[in-house]
Short mmCIF file of C-alpha atoms and ligand atoms in Angstrom, two decimals:
data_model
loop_
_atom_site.label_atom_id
_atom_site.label_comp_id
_atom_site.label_asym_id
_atom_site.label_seq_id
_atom_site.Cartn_x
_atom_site.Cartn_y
_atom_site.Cartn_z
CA UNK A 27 155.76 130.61 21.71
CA UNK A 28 152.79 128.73 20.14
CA UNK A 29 154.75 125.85 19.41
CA UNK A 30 155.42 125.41 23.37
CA UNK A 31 152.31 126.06 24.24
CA UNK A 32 151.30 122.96 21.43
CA UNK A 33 154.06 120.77 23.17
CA UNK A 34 153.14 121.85 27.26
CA UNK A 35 149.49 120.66 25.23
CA UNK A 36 150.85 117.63 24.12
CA UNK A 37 151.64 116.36 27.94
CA UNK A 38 148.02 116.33 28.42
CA UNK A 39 147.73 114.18 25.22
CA UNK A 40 148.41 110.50 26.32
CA UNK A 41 146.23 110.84 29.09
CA UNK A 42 143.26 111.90 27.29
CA UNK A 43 143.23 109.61 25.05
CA UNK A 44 143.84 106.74 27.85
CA UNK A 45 140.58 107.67 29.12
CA UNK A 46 138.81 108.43 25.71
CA UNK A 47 139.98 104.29 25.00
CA UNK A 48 138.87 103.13 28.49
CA UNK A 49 135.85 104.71 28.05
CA UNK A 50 135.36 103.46 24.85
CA UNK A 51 136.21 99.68 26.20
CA UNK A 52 133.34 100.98 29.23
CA UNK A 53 135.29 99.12 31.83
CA UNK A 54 132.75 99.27 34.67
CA UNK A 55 134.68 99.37 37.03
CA UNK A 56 137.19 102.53 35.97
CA UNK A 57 134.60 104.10 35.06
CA UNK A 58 132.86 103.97 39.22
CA UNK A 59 135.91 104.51 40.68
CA UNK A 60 136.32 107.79 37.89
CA UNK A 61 132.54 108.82 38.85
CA UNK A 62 133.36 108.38 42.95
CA UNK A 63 136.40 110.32 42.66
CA UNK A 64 134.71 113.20 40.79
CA UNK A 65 131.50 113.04 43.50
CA UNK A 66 134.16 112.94 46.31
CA UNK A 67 136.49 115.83 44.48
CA UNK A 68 133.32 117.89 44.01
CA UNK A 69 132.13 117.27 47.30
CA UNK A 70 135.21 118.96 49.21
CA UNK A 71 135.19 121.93 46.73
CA UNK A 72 131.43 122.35 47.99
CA UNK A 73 132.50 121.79 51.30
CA UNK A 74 135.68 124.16 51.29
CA UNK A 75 133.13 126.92 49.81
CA UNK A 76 130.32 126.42 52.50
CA UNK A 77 133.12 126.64 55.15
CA UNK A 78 134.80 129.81 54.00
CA UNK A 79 131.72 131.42 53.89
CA UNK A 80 130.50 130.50 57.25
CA UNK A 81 134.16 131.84 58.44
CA UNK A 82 133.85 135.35 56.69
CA UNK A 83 130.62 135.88 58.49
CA UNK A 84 131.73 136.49 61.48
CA UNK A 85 128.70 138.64 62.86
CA UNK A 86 126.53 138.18 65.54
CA UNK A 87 123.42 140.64 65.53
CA UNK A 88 122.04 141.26 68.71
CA UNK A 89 118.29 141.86 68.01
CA UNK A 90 115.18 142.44 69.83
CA UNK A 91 112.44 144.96 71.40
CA UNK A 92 112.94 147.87 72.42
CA UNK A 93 114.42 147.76 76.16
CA UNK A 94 115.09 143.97 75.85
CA UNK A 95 118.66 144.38 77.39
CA UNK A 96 120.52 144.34 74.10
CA UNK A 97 122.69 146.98 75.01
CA UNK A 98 123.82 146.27 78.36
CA UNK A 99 124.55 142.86 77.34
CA UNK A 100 126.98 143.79 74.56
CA UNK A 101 128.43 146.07 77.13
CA UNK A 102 129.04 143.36 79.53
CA UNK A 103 129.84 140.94 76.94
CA UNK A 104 132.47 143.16 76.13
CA UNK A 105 134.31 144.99 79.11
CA UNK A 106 132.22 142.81 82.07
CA UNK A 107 130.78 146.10 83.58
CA UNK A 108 128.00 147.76 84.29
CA UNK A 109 127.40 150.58 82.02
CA UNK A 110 124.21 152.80 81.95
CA UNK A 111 122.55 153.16 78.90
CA UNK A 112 120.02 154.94 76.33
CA UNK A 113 118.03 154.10 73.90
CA UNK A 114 119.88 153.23 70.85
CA UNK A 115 119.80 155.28 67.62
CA UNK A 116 122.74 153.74 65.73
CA UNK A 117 123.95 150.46 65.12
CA UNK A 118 127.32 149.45 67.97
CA UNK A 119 129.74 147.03 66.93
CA UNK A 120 133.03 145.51 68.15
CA UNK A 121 135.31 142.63 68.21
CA UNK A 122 134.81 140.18 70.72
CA UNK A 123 137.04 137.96 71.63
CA UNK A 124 135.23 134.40 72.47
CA UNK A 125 135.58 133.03 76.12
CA UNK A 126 137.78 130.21 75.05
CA UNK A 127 141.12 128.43 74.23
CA UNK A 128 141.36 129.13 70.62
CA UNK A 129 141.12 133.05 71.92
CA UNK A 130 139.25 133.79 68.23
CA UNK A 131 137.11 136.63 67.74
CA UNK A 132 133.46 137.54 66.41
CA UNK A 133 132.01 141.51 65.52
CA UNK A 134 128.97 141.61 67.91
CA UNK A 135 126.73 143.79 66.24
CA UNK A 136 124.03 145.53 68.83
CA UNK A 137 121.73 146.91 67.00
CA UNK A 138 118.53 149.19 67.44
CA UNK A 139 115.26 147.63 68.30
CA UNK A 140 113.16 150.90 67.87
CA UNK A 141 110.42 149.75 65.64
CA UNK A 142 110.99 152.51 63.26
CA UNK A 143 114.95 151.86 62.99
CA UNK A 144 115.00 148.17 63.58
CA UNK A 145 113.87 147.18 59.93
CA UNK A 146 116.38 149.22 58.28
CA UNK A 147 119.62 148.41 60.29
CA UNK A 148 118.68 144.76 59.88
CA UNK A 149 118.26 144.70 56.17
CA UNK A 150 122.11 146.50 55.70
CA UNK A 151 123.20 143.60 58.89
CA UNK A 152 120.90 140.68 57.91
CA UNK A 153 123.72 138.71 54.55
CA UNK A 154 127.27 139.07 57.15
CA UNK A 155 125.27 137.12 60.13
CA UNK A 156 127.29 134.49 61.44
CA UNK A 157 124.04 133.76 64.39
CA UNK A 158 121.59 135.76 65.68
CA UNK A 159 121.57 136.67 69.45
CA UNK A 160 117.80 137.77 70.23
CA UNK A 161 117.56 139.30 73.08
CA UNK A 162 114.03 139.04 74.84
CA UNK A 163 112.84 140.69 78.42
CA UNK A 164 111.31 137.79 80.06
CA UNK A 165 109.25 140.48 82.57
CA UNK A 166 107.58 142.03 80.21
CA UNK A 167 107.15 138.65 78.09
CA UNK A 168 103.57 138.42 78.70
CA UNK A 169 102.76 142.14 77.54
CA UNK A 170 105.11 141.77 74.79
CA UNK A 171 104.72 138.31 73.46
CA UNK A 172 102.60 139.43 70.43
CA UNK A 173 105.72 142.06 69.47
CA UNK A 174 108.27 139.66 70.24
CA UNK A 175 106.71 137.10 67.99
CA UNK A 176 105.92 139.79 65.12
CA UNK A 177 110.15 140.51 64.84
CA UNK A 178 110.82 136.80 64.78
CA UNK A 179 108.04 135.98 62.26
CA UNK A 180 109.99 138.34 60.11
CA UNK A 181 113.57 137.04 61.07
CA UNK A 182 112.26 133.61 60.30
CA UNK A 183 110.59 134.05 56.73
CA UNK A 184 113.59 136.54 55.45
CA UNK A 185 114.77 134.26 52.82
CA UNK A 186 118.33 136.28 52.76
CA UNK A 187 118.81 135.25 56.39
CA UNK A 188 117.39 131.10 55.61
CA UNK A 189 119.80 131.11 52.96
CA UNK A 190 122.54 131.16 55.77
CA UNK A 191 120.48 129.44 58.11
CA UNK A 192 122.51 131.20 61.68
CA UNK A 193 122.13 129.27 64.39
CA UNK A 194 119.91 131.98 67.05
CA UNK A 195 119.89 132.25 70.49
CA UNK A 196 116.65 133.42 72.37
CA UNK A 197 118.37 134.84 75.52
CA UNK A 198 115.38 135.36 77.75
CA UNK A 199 117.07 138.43 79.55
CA UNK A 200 115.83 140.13 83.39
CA UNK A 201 115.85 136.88 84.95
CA UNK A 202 116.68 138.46 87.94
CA UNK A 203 113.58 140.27 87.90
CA UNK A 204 110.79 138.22 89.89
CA UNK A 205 107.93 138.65 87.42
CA UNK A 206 109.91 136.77 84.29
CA UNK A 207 109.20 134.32 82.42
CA UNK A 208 111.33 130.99 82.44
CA UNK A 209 112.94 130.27 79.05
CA UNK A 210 110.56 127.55 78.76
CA UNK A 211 107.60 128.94 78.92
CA UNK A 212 108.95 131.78 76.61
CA UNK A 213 109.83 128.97 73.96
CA UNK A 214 106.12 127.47 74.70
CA UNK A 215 104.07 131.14 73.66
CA UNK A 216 106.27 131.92 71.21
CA UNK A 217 105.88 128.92 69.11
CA UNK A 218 101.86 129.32 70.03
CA UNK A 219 102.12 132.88 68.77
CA UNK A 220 103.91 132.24 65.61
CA UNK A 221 101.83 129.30 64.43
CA UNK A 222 99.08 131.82 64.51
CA UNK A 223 101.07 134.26 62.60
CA UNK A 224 101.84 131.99 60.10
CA UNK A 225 98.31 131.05 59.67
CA UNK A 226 97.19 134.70 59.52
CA UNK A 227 99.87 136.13 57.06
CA UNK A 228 99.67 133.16 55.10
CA UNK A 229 95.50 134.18 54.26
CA UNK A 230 96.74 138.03 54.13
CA UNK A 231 95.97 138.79 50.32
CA UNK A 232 99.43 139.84 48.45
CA UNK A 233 99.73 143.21 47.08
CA UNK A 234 100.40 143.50 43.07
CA UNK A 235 103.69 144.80 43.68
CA UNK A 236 103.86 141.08 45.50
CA UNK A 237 105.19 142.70 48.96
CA UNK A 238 105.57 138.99 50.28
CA UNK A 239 108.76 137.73 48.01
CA UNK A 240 111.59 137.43 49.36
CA UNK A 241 109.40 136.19 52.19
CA UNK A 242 109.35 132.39 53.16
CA UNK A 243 107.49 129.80 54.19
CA UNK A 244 107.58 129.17 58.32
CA UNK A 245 107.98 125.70 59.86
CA UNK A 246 106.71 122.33 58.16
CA UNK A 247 102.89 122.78 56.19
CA UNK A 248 99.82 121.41 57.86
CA UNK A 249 102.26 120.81 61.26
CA UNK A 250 101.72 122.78 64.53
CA UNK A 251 104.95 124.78 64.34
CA UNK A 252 108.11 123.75 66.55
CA UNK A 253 111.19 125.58 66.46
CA UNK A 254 113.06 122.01 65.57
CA UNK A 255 111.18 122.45 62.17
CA UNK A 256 113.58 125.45 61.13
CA UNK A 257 116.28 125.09 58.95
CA UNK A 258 118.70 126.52 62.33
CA UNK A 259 119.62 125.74 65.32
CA UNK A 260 117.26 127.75 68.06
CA UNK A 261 118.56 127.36 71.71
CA UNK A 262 116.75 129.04 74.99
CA UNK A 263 118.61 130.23 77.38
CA UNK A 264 118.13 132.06 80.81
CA UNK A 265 120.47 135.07 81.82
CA UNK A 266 120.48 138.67 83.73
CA UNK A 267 122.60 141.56 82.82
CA UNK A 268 122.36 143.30 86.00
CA UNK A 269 121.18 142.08 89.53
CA UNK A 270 118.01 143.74 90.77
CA UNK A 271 119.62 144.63 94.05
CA UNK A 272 122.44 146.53 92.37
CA UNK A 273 122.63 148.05 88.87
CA UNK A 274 126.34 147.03 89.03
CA UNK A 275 125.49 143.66 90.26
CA UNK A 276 127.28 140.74 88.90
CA UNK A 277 125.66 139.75 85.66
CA UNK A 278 124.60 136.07 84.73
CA UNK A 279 125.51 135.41 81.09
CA UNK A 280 127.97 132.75 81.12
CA UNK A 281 125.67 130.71 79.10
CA UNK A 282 125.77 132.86 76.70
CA UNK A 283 129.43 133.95 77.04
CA UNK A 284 129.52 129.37 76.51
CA UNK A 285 127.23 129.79 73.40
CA UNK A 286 129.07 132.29 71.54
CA UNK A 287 132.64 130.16 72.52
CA UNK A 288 131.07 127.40 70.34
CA UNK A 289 130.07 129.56 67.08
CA UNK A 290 133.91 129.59 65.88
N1 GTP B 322 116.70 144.20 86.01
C1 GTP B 322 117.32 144.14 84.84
N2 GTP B 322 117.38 145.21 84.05
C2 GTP B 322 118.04 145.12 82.87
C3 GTP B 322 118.67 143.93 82.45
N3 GTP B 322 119.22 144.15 81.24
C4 GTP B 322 118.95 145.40 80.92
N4 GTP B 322 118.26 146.01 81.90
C5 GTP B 322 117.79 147.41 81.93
O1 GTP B 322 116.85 147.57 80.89
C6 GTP B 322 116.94 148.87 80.33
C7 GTP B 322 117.12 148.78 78.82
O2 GTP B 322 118.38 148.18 78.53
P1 GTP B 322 119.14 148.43 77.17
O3 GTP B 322 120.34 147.58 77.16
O4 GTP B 322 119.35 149.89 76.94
O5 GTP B 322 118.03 147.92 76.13
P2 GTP B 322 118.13 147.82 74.54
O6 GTP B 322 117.54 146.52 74.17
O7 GTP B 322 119.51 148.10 74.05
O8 GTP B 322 117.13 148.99 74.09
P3 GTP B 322 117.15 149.82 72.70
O9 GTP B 322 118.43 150.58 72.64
O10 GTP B 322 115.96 150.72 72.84
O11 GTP B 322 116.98 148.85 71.60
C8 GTP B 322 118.10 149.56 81.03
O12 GTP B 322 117.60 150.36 82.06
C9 GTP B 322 118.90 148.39 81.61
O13 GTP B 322 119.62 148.75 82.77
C10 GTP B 322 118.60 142.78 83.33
O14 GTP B 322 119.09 141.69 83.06
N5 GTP B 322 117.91 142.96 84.50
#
């Protein structure tokens, strides 16, 4: 047995030893095209990692305020209906099946966004996200901007979610209310709000314990902050889950029916 493993050894033998004596000679050029090859081999192993990683996520956490829409829209996301709903307690998740040719599926994740439950169910949801769907109700915007603001500051510092960088969408929900706020001018406060956020928790003195690690740093330094400046892709969009005439009006969330098509 040991002797065939010496002689399956052996194989190996000539080569090394090629290479030891190139090496040795320093031929410039072998030795690029050796370095490129190992650059280029490494590369696709780091690529091939990244990928499969992306692919196992295959999450998307739908996230916001209380009363946002979150619910309904994973409803209609999921069966097209109108369904009446209640304030969620627990954590609803399903496959989805993505409006597209390649028929693959994501796990939307709808999850609480009761201030006392929200945390929680997004530290056990926050590694598996694959993107973030944040769900925002444009007619109460203006009373809510401050709140609204608060949950992304946190999303957006979370170094656990950075890490995997999902791309979000800030679906500014209720359009079809008359009072809301155009995905626009959502984007515009928001940013507004959370450079001031960042300012203010940045001069907030850290406890001993050192409360703020695992807590990051948002946008560029000494910039206004932009949402271009983050690590992800953030997209606006407009949409209604229900029509104000009718509860079981038809809904208006193709765009983001088209935004989850292109996550897989
Ligand atoms: N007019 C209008 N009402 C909506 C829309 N989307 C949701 N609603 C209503 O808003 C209320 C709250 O909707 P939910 O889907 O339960 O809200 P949620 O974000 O899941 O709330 P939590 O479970 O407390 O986190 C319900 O009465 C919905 O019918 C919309 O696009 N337009």
């Amino acid at each position: 047995m040991a002797e065939a493993a010496v002689q399956n050894d052996s194989r190996w033998l000539p080569d090394l030893e090629f290479i030891k004596q190139e090496l040795q000679r320093q031929d410039p050029t072998l030795l690029s095209v050796g370095i490129a090859l190992i650059v280029v081999l490494l590369s696709f192993v780091l690529w091939k990692i990244l990928r499969g990683s992306r692919i196992s996520r295959r999450a998307v956490l739908l996230v916001g305020l209380c009363d946002s829409g979150k619910t309904l829209l994973f409803n209609r996301l999921l069966t097209g209906t109108y369904k009446k709903t209640q304030t969620s307690i627990t954590a609803n998740s399903a496959a989805y099946k993505v409006k597209s040719d390649k028929g693959t599926s994501l796990t939307l994740v709808d999850l609480p966004g009761h201030e006392s439950l929200r945390h929680q169910f997004l530290e056990q949801y926050k590694a598996s996200a694959r993107a973030l769907l944040f769900v925002v109700d444009s007619s109460a915007f203006q009373r809510e901007v401050k709140e609204v603001a608060e949950l992304l500051y946190q999303l957006l510092t979370d170094v656990a979610v950075l890490k995997n960088a999902p791309p979000i969408l800030i679906a500014c929900n209720k359009q079809d209310i008359s009072m809301a706020k155009s995905a626009k001018l959502v984007q515009q406060q928001l940013e507004k709000e959370l450079n001031t956020l960042r300012v203010t928790r940045s001069a907030a003195p850290t406890t001993l314990e050192g409360s703020n690690s695992g807590v990051a740093q948002l946008g560029k330094k000494g910039k206004d902050f932009d949402f271009t400046q983050l690590p992800m892709k953030v997209k606006f969009l407009e949409c209604s889950t229900h029509d104000s005439k009718e509860e079981d009006g038809d809904a208006n969330i193709s765009n983001v029916e088209g935004w989850l098509a292109k996550l897989v």
